[in-house]
PDB file of C-alpha atoms in Angstrom:
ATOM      1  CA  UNK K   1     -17.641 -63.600 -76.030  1.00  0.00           C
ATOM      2  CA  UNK K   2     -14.833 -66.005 -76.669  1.00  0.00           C
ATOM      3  CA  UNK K   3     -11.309 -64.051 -77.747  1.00  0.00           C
ATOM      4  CA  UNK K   4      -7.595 -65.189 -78.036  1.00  0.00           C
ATOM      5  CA  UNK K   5      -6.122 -62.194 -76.509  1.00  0.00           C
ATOM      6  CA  UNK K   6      -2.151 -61.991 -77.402  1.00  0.00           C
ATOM      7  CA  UNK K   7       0.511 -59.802 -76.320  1.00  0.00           C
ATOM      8  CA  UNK K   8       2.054 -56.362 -77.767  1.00  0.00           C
ATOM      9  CA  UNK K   9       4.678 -55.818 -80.963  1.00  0.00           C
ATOM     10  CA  UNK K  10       8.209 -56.483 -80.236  1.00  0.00           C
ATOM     11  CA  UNK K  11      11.206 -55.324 -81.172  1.00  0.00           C
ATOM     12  CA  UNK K  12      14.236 -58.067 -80.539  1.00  0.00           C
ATOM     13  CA  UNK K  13      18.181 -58.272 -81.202  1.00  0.00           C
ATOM     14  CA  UNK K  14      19.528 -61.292 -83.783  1.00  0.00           C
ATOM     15  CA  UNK K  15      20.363 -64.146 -81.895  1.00  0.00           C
ATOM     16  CA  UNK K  16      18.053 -63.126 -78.958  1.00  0.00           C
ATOM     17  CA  UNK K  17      14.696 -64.875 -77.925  1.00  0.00           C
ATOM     18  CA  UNK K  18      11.077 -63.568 -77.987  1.00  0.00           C
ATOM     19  CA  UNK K  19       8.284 -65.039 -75.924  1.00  0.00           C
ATOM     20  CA  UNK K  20       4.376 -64.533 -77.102  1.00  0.00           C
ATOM     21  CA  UNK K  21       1.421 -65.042 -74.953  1.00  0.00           C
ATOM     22  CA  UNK K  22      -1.813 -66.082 -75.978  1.00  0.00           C
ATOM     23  CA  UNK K  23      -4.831 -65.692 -73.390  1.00  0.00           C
ATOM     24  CA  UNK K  24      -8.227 -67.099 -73.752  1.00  0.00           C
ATOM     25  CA  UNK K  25     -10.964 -65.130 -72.745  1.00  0.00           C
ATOM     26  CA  UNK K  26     -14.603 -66.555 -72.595  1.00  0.00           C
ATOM     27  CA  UNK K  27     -13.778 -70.124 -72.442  1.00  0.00           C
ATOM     28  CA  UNK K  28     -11.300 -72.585 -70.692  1.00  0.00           C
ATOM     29  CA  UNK K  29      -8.302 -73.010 -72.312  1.00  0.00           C
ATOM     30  CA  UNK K  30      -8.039 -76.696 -71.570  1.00  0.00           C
ATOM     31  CA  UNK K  31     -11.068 -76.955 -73.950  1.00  0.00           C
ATOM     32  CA  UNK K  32      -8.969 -76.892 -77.199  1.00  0.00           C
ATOM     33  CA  UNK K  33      -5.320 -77.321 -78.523  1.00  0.00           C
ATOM     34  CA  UNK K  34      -3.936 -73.971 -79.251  1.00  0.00           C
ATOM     35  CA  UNK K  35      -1.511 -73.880 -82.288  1.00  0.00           C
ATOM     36  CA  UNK K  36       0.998 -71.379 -83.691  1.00  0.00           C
ATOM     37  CA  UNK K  37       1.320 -70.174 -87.124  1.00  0.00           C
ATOM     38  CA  UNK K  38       3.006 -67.102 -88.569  1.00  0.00           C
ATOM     39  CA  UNK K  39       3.100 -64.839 -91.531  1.00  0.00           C
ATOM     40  CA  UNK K  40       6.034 -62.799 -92.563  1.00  0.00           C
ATOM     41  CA  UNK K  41       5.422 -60.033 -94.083  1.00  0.00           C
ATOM     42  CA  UNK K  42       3.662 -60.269 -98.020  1.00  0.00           C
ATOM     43  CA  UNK K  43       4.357 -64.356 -97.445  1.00  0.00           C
ATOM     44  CA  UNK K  44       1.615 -67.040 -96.666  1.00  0.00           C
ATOM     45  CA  UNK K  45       0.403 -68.480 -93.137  1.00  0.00           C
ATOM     46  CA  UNK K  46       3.004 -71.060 -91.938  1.00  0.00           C
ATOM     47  CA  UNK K  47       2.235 -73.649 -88.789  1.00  0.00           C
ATOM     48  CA  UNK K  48       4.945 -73.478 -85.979  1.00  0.00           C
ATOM     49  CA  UNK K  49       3.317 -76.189 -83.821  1.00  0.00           C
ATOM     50  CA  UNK K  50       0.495 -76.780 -81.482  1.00  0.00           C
ATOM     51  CA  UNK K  51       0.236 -77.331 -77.448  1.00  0.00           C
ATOM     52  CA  UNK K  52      -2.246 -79.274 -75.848  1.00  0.00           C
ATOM     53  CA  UNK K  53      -3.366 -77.384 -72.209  1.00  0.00           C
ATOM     54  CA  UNK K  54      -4.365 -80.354 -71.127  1.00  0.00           C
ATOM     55  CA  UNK K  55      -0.968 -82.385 -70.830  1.00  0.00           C
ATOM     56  CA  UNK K  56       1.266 -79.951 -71.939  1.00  0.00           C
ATOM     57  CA  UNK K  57       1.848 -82.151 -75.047  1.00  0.00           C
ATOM     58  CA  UNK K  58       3.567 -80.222 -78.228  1.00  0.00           C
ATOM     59  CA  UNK K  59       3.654 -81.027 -81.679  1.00  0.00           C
ATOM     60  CA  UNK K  60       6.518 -78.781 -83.878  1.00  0.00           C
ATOM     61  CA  UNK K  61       6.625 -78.445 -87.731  1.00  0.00           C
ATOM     62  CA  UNK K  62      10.552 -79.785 -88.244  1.00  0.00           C
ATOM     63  CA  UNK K  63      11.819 -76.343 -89.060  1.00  0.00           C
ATOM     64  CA  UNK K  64      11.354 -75.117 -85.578  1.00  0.00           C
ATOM     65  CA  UNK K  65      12.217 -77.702 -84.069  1.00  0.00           C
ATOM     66  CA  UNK K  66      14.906 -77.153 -81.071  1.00  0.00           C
ATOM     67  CA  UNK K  67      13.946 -73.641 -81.214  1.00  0.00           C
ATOM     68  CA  UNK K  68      10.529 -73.353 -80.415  1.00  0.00           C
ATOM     69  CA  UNK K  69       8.589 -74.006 -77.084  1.00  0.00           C
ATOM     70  CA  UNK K  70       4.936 -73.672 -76.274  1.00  0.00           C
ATOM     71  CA  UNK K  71       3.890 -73.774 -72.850  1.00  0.00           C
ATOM     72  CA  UNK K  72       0.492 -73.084 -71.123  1.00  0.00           C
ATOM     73  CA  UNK K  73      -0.665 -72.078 -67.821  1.00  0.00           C
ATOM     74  CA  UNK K  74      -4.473 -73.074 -66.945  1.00  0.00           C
ATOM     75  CA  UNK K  75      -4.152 -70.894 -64.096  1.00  0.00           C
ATOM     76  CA  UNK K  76      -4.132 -67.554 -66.055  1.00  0.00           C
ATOM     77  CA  UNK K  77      -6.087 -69.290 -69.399  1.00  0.00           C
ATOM     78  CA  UNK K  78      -2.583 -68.510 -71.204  1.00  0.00           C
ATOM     79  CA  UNK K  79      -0.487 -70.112 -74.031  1.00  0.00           C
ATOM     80  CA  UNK K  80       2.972 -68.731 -74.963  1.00  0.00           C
ATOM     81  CA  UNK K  81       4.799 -69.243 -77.513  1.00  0.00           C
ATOM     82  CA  UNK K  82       8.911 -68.930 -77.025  1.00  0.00           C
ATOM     83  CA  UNK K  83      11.166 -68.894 -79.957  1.00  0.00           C
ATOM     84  CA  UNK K  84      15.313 -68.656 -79.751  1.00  0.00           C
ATOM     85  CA  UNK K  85      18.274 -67.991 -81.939  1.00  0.00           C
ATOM     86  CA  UNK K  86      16.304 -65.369 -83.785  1.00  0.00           C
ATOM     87  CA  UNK K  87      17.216 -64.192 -87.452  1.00  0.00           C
ATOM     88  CA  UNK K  88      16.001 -61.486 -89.830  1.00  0.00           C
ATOM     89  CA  UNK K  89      13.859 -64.242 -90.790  1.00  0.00           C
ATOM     90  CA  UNK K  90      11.979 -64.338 -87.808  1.00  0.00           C
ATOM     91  CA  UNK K  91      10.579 -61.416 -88.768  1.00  0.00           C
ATOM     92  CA  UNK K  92       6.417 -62.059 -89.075  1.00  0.00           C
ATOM     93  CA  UNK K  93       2.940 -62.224 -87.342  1.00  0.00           C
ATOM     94  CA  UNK K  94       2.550 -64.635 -85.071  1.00  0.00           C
ATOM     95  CA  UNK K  95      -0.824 -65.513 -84.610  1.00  0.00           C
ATOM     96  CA  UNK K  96      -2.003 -68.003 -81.962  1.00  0.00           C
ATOM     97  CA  UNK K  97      -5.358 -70.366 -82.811  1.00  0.00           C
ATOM     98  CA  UNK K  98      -7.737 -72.165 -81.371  1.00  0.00           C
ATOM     99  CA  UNK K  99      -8.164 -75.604 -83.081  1.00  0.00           C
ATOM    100  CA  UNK K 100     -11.199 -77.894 -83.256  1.00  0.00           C
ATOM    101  CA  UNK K 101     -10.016 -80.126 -85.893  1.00  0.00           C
ATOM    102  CA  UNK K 102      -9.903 -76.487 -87.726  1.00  0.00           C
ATOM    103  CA  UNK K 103      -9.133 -73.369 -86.491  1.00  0.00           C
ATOM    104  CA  UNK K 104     -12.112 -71.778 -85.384  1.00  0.00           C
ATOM    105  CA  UNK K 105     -10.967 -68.702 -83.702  1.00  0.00           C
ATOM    106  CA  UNK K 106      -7.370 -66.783 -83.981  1.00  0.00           C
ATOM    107  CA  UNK K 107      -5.858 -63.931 -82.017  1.00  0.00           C
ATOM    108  CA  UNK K 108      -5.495 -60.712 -83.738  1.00  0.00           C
ATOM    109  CA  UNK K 109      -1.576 -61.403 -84.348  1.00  0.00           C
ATOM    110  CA  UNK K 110       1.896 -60.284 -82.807  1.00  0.00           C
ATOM    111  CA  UNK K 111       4.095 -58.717 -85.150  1.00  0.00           C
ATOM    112  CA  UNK K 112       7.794 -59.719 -83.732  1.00  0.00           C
ATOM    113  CA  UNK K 113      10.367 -57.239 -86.229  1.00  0.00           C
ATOM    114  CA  UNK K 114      14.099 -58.911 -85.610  1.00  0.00           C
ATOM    115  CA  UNK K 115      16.699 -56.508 -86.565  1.00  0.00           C
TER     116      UNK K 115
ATOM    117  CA  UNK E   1       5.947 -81.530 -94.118  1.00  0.00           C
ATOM    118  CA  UNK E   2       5.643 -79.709 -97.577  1.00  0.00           C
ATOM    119  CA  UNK E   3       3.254 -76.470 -98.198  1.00  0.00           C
ATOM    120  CA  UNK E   4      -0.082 -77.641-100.661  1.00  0.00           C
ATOM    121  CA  UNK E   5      -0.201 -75.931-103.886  1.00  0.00           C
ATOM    122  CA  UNK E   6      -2.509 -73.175-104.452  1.00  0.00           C
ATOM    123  CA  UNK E   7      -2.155 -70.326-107.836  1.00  0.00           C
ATOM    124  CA  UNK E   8      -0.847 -67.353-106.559  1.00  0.00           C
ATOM    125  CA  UNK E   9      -3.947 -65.608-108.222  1.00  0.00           C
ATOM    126  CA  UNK E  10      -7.571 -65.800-109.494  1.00  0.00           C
ATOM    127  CA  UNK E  11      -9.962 -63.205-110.269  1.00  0.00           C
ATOM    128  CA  UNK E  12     -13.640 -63.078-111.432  1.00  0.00           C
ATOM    129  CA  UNK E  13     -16.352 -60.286-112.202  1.00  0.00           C
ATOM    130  CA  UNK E  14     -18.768 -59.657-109.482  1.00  0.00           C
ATOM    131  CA  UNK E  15     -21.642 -62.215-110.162  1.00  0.00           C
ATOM    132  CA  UNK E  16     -18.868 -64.500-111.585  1.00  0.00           C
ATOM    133  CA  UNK E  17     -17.391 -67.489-109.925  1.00  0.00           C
ATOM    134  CA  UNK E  18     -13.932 -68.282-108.863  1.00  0.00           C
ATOM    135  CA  UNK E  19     -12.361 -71.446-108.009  1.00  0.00           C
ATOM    136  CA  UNK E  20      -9.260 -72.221-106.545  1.00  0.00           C
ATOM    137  CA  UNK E  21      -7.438 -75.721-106.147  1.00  0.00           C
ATOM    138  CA  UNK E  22      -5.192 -76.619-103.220  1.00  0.00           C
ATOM    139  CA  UNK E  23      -2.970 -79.849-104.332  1.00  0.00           C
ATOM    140  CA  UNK E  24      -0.941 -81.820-101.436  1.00  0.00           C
ATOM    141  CA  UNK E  25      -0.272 -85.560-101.216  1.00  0.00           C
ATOM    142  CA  UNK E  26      -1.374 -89.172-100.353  1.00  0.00           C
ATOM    143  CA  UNK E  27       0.041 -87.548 -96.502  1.00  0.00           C
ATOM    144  CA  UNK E  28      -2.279 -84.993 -96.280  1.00  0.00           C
ATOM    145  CA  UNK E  29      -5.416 -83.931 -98.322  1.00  0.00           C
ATOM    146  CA  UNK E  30      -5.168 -87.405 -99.838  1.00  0.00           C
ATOM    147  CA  UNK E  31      -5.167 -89.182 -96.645  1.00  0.00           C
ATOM    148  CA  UNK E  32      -7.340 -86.109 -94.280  1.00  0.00           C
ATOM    149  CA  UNK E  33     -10.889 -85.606 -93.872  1.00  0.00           C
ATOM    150  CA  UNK E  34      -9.915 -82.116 -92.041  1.00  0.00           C
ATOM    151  CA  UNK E  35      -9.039 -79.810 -95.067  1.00  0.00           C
ATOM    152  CA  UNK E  36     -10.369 -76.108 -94.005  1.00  0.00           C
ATOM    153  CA  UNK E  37     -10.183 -73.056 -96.316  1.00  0.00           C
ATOM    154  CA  UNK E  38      -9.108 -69.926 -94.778  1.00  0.00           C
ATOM    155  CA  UNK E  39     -10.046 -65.973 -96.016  1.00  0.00           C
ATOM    156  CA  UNK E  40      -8.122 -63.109 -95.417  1.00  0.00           C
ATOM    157  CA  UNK E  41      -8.507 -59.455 -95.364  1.00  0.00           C
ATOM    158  CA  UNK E  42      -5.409 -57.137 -94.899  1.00  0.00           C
ATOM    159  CA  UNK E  43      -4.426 -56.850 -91.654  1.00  0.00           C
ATOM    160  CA  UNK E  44      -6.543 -58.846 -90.616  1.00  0.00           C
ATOM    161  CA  UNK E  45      -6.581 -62.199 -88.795  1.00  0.00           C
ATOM    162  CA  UNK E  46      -7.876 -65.015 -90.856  1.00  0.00           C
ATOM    163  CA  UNK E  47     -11.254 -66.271 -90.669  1.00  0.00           C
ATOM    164  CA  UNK E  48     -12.595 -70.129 -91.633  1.00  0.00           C
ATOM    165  CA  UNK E  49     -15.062 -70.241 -94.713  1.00  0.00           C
ATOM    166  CA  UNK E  50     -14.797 -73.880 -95.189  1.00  0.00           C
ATOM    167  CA  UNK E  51     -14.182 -77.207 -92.900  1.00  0.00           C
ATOM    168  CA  UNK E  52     -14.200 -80.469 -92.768  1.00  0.00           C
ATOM    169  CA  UNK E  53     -13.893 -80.285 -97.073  1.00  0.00           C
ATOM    170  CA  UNK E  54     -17.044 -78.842 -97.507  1.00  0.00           C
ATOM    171  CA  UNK E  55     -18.809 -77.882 -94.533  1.00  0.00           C
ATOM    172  CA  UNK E  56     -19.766 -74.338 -94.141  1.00  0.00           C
ATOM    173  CA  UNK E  57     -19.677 -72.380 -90.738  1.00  0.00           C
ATOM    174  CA  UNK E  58     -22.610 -70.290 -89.413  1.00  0.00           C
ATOM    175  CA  UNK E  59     -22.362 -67.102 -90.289  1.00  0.00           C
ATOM    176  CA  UNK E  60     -20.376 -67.999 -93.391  1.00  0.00           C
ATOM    177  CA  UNK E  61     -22.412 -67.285 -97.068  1.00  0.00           C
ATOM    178  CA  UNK E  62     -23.483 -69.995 -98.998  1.00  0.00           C
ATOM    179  CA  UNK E  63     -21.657 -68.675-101.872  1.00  0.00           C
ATOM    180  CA  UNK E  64     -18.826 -70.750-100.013  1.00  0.00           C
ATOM    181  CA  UNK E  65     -18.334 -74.555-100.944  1.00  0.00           C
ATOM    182  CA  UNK E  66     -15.470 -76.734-100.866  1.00  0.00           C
ATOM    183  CA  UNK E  67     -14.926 -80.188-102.413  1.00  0.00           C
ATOM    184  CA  UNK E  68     -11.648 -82.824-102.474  1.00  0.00           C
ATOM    185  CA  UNK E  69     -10.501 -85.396-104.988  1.00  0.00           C
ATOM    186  CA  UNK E  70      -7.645 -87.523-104.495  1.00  0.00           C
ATOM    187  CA  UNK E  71      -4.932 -85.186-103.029  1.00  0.00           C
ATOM    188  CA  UNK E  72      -6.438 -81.855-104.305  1.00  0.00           C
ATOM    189  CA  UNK E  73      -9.208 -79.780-102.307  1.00  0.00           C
ATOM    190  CA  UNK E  74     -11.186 -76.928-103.944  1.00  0.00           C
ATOM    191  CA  UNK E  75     -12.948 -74.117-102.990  1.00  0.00           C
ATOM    192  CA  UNK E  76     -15.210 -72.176-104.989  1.00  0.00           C
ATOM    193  CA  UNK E  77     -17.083 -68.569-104.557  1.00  0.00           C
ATOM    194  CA  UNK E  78     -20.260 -68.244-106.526  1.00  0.00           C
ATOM    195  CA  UNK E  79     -21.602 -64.573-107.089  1.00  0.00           C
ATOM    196  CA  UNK E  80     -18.144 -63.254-106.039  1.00  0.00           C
ATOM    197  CA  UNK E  81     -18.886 -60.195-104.182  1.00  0.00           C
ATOM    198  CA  UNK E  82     -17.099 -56.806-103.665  1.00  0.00           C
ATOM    199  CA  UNK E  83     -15.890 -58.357 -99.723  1.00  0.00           C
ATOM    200  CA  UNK E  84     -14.448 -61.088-101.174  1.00  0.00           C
ATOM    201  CA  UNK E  85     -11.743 -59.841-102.728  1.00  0.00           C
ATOM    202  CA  UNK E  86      -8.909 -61.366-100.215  1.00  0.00           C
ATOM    203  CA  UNK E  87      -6.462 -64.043 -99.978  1.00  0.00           C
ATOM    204  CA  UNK E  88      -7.276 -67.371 -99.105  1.00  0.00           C
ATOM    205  CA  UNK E  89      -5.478 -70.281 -97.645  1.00  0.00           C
ATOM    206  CA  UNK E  90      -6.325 -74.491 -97.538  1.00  0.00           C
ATOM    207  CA  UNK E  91      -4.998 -75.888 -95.143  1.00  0.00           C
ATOM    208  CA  UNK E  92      -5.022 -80.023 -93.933  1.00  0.00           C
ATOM    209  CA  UNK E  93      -4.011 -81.902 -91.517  1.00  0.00           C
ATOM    210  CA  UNK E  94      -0.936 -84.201 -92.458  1.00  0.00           C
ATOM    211  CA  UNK E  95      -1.340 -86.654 -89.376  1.00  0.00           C
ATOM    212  CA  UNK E  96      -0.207 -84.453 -86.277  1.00  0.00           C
ATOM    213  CA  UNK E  97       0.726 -81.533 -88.310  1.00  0.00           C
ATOM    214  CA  UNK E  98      -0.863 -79.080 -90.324  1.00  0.00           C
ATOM    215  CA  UNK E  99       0.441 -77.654 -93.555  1.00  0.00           C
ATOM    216  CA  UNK E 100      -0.640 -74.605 -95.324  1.00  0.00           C
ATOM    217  CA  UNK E 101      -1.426 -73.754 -98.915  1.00  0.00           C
ATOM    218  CA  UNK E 102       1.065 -70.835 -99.916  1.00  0.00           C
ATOM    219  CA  UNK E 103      -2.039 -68.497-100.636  1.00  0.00           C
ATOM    220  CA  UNK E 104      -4.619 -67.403-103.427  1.00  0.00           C
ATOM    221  CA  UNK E 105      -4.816 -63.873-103.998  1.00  0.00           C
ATOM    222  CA  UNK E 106      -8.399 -63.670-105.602  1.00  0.00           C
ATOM    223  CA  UNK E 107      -9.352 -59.996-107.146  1.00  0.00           C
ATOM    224  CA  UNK E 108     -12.597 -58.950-107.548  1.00  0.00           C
ATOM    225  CA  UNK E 109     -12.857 -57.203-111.439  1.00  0.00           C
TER     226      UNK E 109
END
């Protein structure tokens, strides 16, 4: 069974950084780009950015850009997803997805609180 | 990179149908054959109903169908159905982006 598998609720400082991981279960990670998108809480979805495992290539919406860095590592079938200079606006899901030219399979969602 | 245009709201009878419009730009839905439509349930993750415009996953009821026009995308629910009372999200891509709609809540009567 394929499953994005993602890491536990955090709790982080303003101004600090929080790092999500992502890990594919069932299938090779270099399959598929992996993208990041978020949800504060009551708001809509909202897409960070996307990594390739392949070649490491990333692709940021502008708003994150400079503070956001997704990385993976083929040898544990991971993504993260690192994001710095955190604000009370930070404050969401973040969900990590597995795209094939749609996203056909997301994790369950990290809830990151910043306060 | 600008968020499409959904209503904030829809609502139908069960039996009824519901459709809900997603407007973006020559940049995105005008321009993209990759416009998906996303449901989802509180607390939960969300789940594809609709890709590629108006293609329909396994697994997925055919009570789902999408359809695009210009720079708006649609997707309808025929026979709306207790379950699919939810909020749902178009999304498209917008060359190597992705934008999102800003959500439909749509309530079941």
């Amino acid at each position: 069974q394929e499953e994005l598998v993602q890491s536990g609720a955090e709790m982080k400082k303003p101004g600090s950084s929080m790092k999500v991981s992502c890990k594919a279960s069932g299938y090779s990670l270099t399959r598929n780009h992996i993208h990041w998108v978020r949800q504060a809480p009551g708001q809509g979805l909202e897409w960070m950015g996307r990594v390739d495992p392949k070649t490491g290539g990333t692709k940021s919406a502008g708003k994150f850009q400079g503070r956001v860095t997704m990385t993976t590592d083929t040898s544990s079938n991971t993504a993260y997803m690192e994001l710095t200079r955190l604000t009370s606006d930070d404050t969401a899901i973040y969900f990590c997805a597995r795209e094939d030219w749609h996203f056909i399979l997301w994790g369950p969602g990290t809830l990151v609180t910043v306060s | 990179q600008s968020a499409l245009s959904q209503p904030p709201s829809a609502s139908g009878s069960a039996g009824q149908s519901v459709t809900i419009s997603c407007t973006g730009s020559s940049s995105d839905i005008g321009s993209s054959n990759y416009v998906s439509w996303y449901q989802q349930h509180p607390g939960k993750a969300p789940k594809v109903v609709i890709y590629e415009g108006n293609k329909r996953p396994s697994g997925v009821a055919d009570r789902f169908s999408g359809s695009k026009s210009g720079n708006t995308a649609s997707l309808t629910v025929s026979g709306l159905q207790p379950e699919d009372e939810a909020d749902y999200y178009c999304c498209s891509h917008a060359g190597a982006y992705r934008v999102f709609g800003g959500g439909t809540k749509v309530t079941v009567l």
